[in-house]
Amino acid sequence: MVLLAAGAVLALVLQSSHDIDREARNRSVAVAETFAHSPGLPEALRSPNPSKILQPITEATRAVAGVDFIVVMDTHGIRYTHPLPDRIGKRFVGTIGPSLAGHVYTESVNGPLGKEMQAVVPVFSADHRVIGLVSAGLTVKNVTGVVDRQLPVILGASAVGLALATAGSALISRRLRRQTHGLGPLEMTRMYEHHDAVLHAVREGVLITDGTGRLLLANDEATRLLRLPPDAEGQLVGELPGLDRQLVELLRSGREATDEMHEAGDRLLVINQRPTRLRGRSEGTSVTIRDSTEIRVLSTRADAARRRLKLLYDAGVGVGTTLDVEHTAQELADVAVPRFADFVTIDLAEPVLHGDEPTSAADLRRTAVSGIRDDSPLYPRGILIDFLPSTPQARGLDSGRAEVVTDLSDAPGWYAQDPPRAQAIIDYGIHSLITAPLKARGVVLGVVNFWRSGKPEPFDEEDLSLAEELVARAGITIDNARRYTREHALAVTLQHSLLPRDLPEQNAVEVAHYYLPAQSGVGGDWFDVIPLPGSRVALVVGDVVGHGLHAAATMGRLRTAVLNFSSLDLPPDELLARLDDLVQYIDQSTDGGGRGPDGDGLLGATCLYAVYDAVTQRCTIARAGHVPPFVVRPDGRVEMPELPPGAPLGLGGFPFESAELDLSEGSQLVLYTDGLIESRARDIDAGLALVRSALGRADREPEETCRALLKAMLPVRPRDDVAVLVARTSALGADRIAEWEVPFEPSAVGEMRALAVAKLEEWGLAELAFGTELVLSELVTNAIRHGAAPVRLRLLHDRVLTCEVFDSSSTSPHLRYAATTDEGGRGLFLVAQISRRWGVRYTPEGGKVIWSEQQLPDGGGW
């Protein structure tokens, strides 16, 4: 009744507002049209001062007509009249376009007097041209005033009606309470909801019988389970058709029953029965019925769902344990057999196996095979397969969607791929197939085939969904392995290109080497053998901490730097000092490109640099944070020499020191990186002890020593790079060394030439006598003229003929080009032309050695 009263008030208000609005529009139009057609208005508009004529007339008319304003304006909207004189001459507020076209137009606007309802009427000349406009209207406050006067009457009538309705409702409510025995609406609603839930909402059947066995109530679930007819209520239980005899007897007996099993057609029902008692005596029974058949089906489905979730979980954990494409594919095949399929085959695009992106024209290679038996006629692993367009595999590769073939014997498209093999597969007992494209990032990498033979039922749509989910998860893992394979191949290629391929020929040492990148990726370990003049050789081993392209590239830079510094014939400690400066410069000048993963420069680098002299059989070693070498003496003794440790490269501010070792001929110098001795299973001291034990034999070749060392130390899956360099020392025989003290006077040059020529003839190198004389003349003369005593001359007959002149001065000669008129300056130029190479190195005592190498005649080498 409240809503009706409110609706009536609202309807009356809206109706009054609509009527008043319409009346306001009609009055505005009528006044405006009347004034627009009044006589003399066109002449007034043409007069020199229309406002003077029209303003009094419009104001008088406005008061008589009951409107708020009458405005006369020209065709541009400029007012001639207005209730507010200061608005005359200003532009009219409103729309004049329709009226200029000859139409009457009404609208509601915010004008100078407030919100207004106005009409605009054209003023026509005698020839029906619009020569002006007249607008008349009312403001909203005047319009709503009428409504306000009507509201008291409306509200009073509504209040009277509401009071009458309230009184009537109270009388009706009192009567209803007496009829419902005092139950209120809430209690009545609860009783109805409970009754409706029992009858329709619960998933248990409910029967109620009276004391005579007559069915009083049966809810929907009981009707469905017992297949009762629509008119079953009111009939005797024994007369109902289709009920089991034992169930009828139970319902008639009225006895108490708890979870008794009874058959009803193809269903197995659980019955609970309780007698109902009213005022102390039995009045019937209440029966509940549950369908255990559906519970068993639901339990079976839940078990199947749990098994599938377990399969997906095991696939997530067990697939992708390595970053190897083939191994990952085999893990996927193994995890699906036998829990999902009896046989699984996986075919990947050939480029994927090499880490490349697959192409549409790429052949598929059978990468993984798994099954409950090993004698299946399916294509074996490793074979290339080109699926015909009619096969479900080809369709899946094109569309990217999985497909199920419920009966392979009735699949001609699949059968056409290889009819003899297809028939053998069917005869073997394989009858159903799911083929799912293996995708990642929207790119198809291959296809996975699930085959069923043991279970008689074929794959269904639920199996197809599980296969799609299983393959989708594995696709990401295989794509990650593919990317790693590609990046690893790039890094390995880069690293191998930076490491020495063939060691240079030299006679100072016999070398064996081994390099193994880490399982997690390439790193920054390197080694090198660098021939030096004077039958010497430099042995280098270094390690850049970290793995990947950054470590490999840094290693290449450091190895190149060592090669360049060694060409200067620097002592080991000085060479490491310059290498340390270079690493500091790299750290300071690189902005991200050469920095470590965290952007904080090189992660660390170590290096060991050794120079062995085959003439003196001495080895000078310096190290920068690197593990010390081992020396295997000819008698089998294994030593780890005490060397100054040195700071890792790049720290700066720490000097490097060298140490000298006497290595008799046949000694083995073993250099290595820390990847050989470091392991999670042992500490460094234990690793060094194992190395010492593995080296404890003297009768092995360097290759044998290297193999024995790796066999004893190399882990199955190395976590770090391993580099090993084994050098067995040789000695330049005394019969191939000639050395003389040179008198410090110019006349000694000729005597030295004669001694040298005689020695060359003794060595069978007479062909080099002329060039050697020129070289010795220049070098000895310069040493006497520009150097300091004592001066020595030495000839070495190795792979090349080396002429060395020692003096005590540190002044370095420089090659220059003499002009045509110059009398000197051509000596070193002649030496450079005759020699294969020449140079200068400085001795620890502060002197220098100027050396020159000449190529031997064929067969003249050592």
Tab-separated table of N, CA and C in Angstrom, residues 4-59:
chain	number	residue	atom	x	y	z
A	4	LEU	N	1.936	1.698	-3.483
A	4	LEU	CA	0.843	2.212	-4.313
A	4	LEU	C	0.637	3.706	-4.079
A	5	ALA	N	0.680	4.098	-2.793
A	5	ALA	CA	0.507	5.521	-2.492
A	5	ALA	C	1.637	6.348	-3.094
A	6	ALA	N	2.876	5.836	-2.921
A	6	ALA	CA	4.011	6.568	-3.493
A	6	ALA	C	3.907	6.635	-5.008
A	7	GLY	N	3.444	5.529	-5.613
A	7	GLY	CA	3.294	5.539	-7.072
A	7	GLY	C	2.230	6.509	-7.531
A	8	ALA	N	1.139	6.583	-6.749
A	8	ALA	CA	0.080	7.531	-7.122
A	8	ALA	C	0.570	8.972	-7.040
A	9	VAL	N	1.283	9.299	-5.950
A	9	VAL	CA	1.839	10.642	-5.817
A	9	VAL	C	2.787	10.955	-6.963
A	10	LEU	N	3.640	10.001	-7.268
A	10	LEU	CA	4.600	10.230	-8.351
A	10	LEU	C	3.896	10.412	-9.688
A	11	ALA	N	2.866	9.570	-9.937
A	11	ALA	CA	2.143	9.691	-11.204
A	11	ALA	C	1.451	11.048	-11.312
A	12	LEU	N	0.818	11.524	-10.194
A	12	LEU	CA	0.148	12.823	-10.232
A	12	LEU	C	1.139	13.956	-10.446
A	13	VAL	N	2.307	13.830	-9.779
A	13	VAL	CA	3.310	14.881	-9.954
A	13	VAL	C	3.812	14.920	-11.388
A	14	LEU	N	4.115	13.740	-11.923
A	14	LEU	CA	4.608	13.698	-13.302
A	14	LEU	C	3.556	14.213	-14.282
A	15	GLN	N	2.278	13.793	-14.016
A	15	GLN	CA	1.221	14.248	-14.921
A	15	GLN	C	1.056	15.756	-14.844
A	16	SER	N	1.086	16.296	-13.619
A	16	SER	CA	0.961	17.750	-13.474
A	16	SER	C	2.129	18.458	-14.143
A	17	SER	N	3.324	17.904	-13.928
A	17	SER	CA	4.498	18.530	-14.547
A	17	SER	C	4.401	18.485	-16.060
A	18	HIS	N	3.922	17.334	-16.583
A	18	HIS	CA	3.792	17.238	-18.049
A	18	HIS	C	2.740	18.220	-18.569
A	19	ASP	N	1.596	18.297	-17.856
A	19	ASP	CA	0.544	19.208	-18.328
A	19	ASP	C	1.017	20.644	-18.275
A	20	ILE	N	1.711	21.010	-17.190
A	20	ILE	CA	2.172	22.392	-17.062
A	20	ILE	C	3.223	22.693	-18.107
A	21	ASP	N	4.115	21.686	-18.382
A	21	ASP	CA	5.133	21.893	-19.394
A	21	ASP	C	4.487	22.104	-20.765
A	22	ARG	N	3.498	21.280	-21.041
A	22	ARG	CA	2.800	21.442	-22.335
A	22	ARG	C	2.070	22.776	-22.402
A	23	GLU	N	1.430	23.172	-21.252
A	23	GLU	CA	0.717	24.456	-21.234
A	23	GLU	C	1.689	25.615	-21.418
A	24	ALA	N	2.927	25.457	-20.798
A	24	ALA	CA	3.916	26.517	-20.952
A	24	ALA	C	4.363	26.640	-22.397
A	25	ARG	N	4.569	25.506	-23.064
A	25	ARG	CA	4.962	25.569	-24.475
A	25	ARG	C	3.858	26.197	-25.318
A	26	ASN	N	2.597	25.741	-25.077
A	26	ASN	CA	1.486	26.274	-25.892
A	26	ASN	C	1.316	27.774	-25.679
A	27	ARG	N	1.407	28.234	-24.380
A	27	ARG	CA	1.231	29.658	-24.119
A	27	ARG	C	2.355	30.475	-24.751
A	28	SER	N	3.601	29.939	-24.663
A	28	SER	CA	4.720	30.671	-25.262
A	28	SER	C	4.545	30.788	-26.761
A	29	VAL	N	4.133	29.667	-27.398
A	29	VAL	CA	3.930	29.710	-28.858
A	29	VAL	C	2.806	30.679	-29.213
A	30	ALA	N	1.703	30.614	-28.454
A	30	ALA	CA	0.551	31.471	-28.792
A	30	ALA	C	0.909	32.950	-28.672
A	31	VAL	N	1.587	33.308	-27.543
A	31	VAL	CA	1.941	34.715	-27.361
A	31	VAL	C	2.917	35.166	-28.434
A	32	ALA	N	3.941	34.288	-28.725
A	32	ALA	CA	4.936	34.685	-29.707
A	32	ALA	C	4.326	34.821	-31.097
A	33	GLU	N	3.410	33.893	-31.485
A	33	GLU	CA	2.789	33.984	-32.810
A	33	GLU	C	1.859	35.197	-32.897
A	34	THR	N	1.157	35.431	-31.794
A	34	THR	CA	0.241	36.584	-31.812
A	34	THR	C	1.029	37.881	-31.993
A	35	PHE	N	2.109	38.026	-31.254
A	35	PHE	CA	2.897	39.241	-31.381
A	35	PHE	C	3.579	39.319	-32.737
A	36	ALA	N	4.027	38.156	-33.272
A	36	ALA	CA	4.721	38.165	-34.565
A	36	ALA	C	3.793	38.576	-35.693
A	37	HIS	N	2.471	38.287	-35.545
A	37	HIS	CA	1.526	38.634	-36.610
A	37	HIS	C	0.772	39.927	-36.321
A	38	SER	N	1.211	40.646	-35.307
A	38	SER	CA	0.507	41.891	-34.982
A	38	SER	C	0.788	42.934	-36.060
A	39	PRO	N	-0.202	43.812	-36.342
A	39	PRO	CA	-0.012	44.846	-37.396
A	39	PRO	C	1.056	45.850	-36.972
A	40	GLY	N	1.790	46.301	-37.904
A	40	GLY	CA	2.790	47.316	-37.680
A	40	GLY	C	4.131	46.794	-37.236
A	41	LEU	N	4.222	45.497	-36.943
A	41	LEU	CA	5.513	44.970	-36.485
A	41	LEU	C	6.566	45.020	-37.595
A	42	PRO	N	6.254	44.637	-38.859
A	42	PRO	CA	7.286	44.752	-39.910
A	42	PRO	C	7.778	46.185	-40.068
A	43	GLU	N	6.850	47.206	-39.988
A	43	GLU	CA	7.291	48.562	-40.175
A	43	GLU	C	8.199	48.990	-39.011
A	44	ALA	N	7.847	48.509	-37.800
A	44	ALA	CA	8.690	48.864	-36.661
A	44	ALA	C	10.084	48.272	-36.797
A	45	LEU	N	10.176	47.069	-37.340
A	45	LEU	CA	11.490	46.443	-37.523
A	45	LEU	C	12.322	47.197	-38.546
A	46	ARG	N	11.667	47.844	-39.494
A	46	ARG	CA	12.418	48.571	-40.524
A	46	ARG	C	12.750	49.995	-40.071
A	47	SER	N	12.177	50.436	-38.971
A	47	SER	CA	12.420	51.801	-38.520
A	47	SER	C	13.862	51.954	-38.048
A	48	PRO	N	14.342	53.201	-37.950
A	48	PRO	CA	15.729	53.409	-37.522
A	48	PRO	C	15.976	52.930	-36.107
A	49	ASN	N	15.016	53.004	-35.198
A	49	ASN	CA	15.237	52.593	-33.806
A	49	ASN	C	14.091	51.687	-33.388
A	50	PRO	N	14.144	50.358	-33.748
A	50	PRO	CA	13.044	49.444	-33.409
A	50	PRO	C	12.856	49.325	-31.907
A	51	SER	N	13.917	49.388	-31.120
A	51	SER	CA	13.773	49.194	-29.672
A	51	SER	C	12.903	50.281	-29.046
A	52	LYS	N	13.008	51.493	-29.524
A	52	LYS	CA	12.231	52.586	-28.954
A	52	LYS	C	10.739	52.370	-29.158
A	53	ILE	N	10.403	51.752	-30.318
A	53	ILE	CA	8.983	51.522	-30.618
A	53	ILE	C	8.499	50.266	-29.916
A	54	LEU	N	9.288	49.192	-29.959
A	54	LEU	CA	8.786	47.867	-29.564
A	54	LEU	C	8.941	47.604	-28.077
A	55	GLN	N	9.907	48.207	-27.389
A	55	GLN	CA	10.135	47.878	-25.979
A	55	GLN	C	8.909	48.165	-25.131
A	56	PRO	N	8.232	49.334	-25.243
A	56	PRO	CA	7.028	49.562	-24.419
A	56	PRO	C	5.915	48.588	-24.769
A	57	ILE	N	5.782	48.282	-26.057
A	57	ILE	CA	4.674	47.410	-26.484
A	57	ILE	C	4.879	46.013	-25.922
A	58	THR	N	6.100	45.473	-26.018
A	58	THR	CA	6.352	44.104	-25.549
A	58	THR	C	6.177	43.999	-24.043
A	59	GLU	N	6.575	45.000	-23.299
A	59	GLU	CA	6.433	44.926	-21.855
A	59	GLU	C	4.977	44.974	-21.449
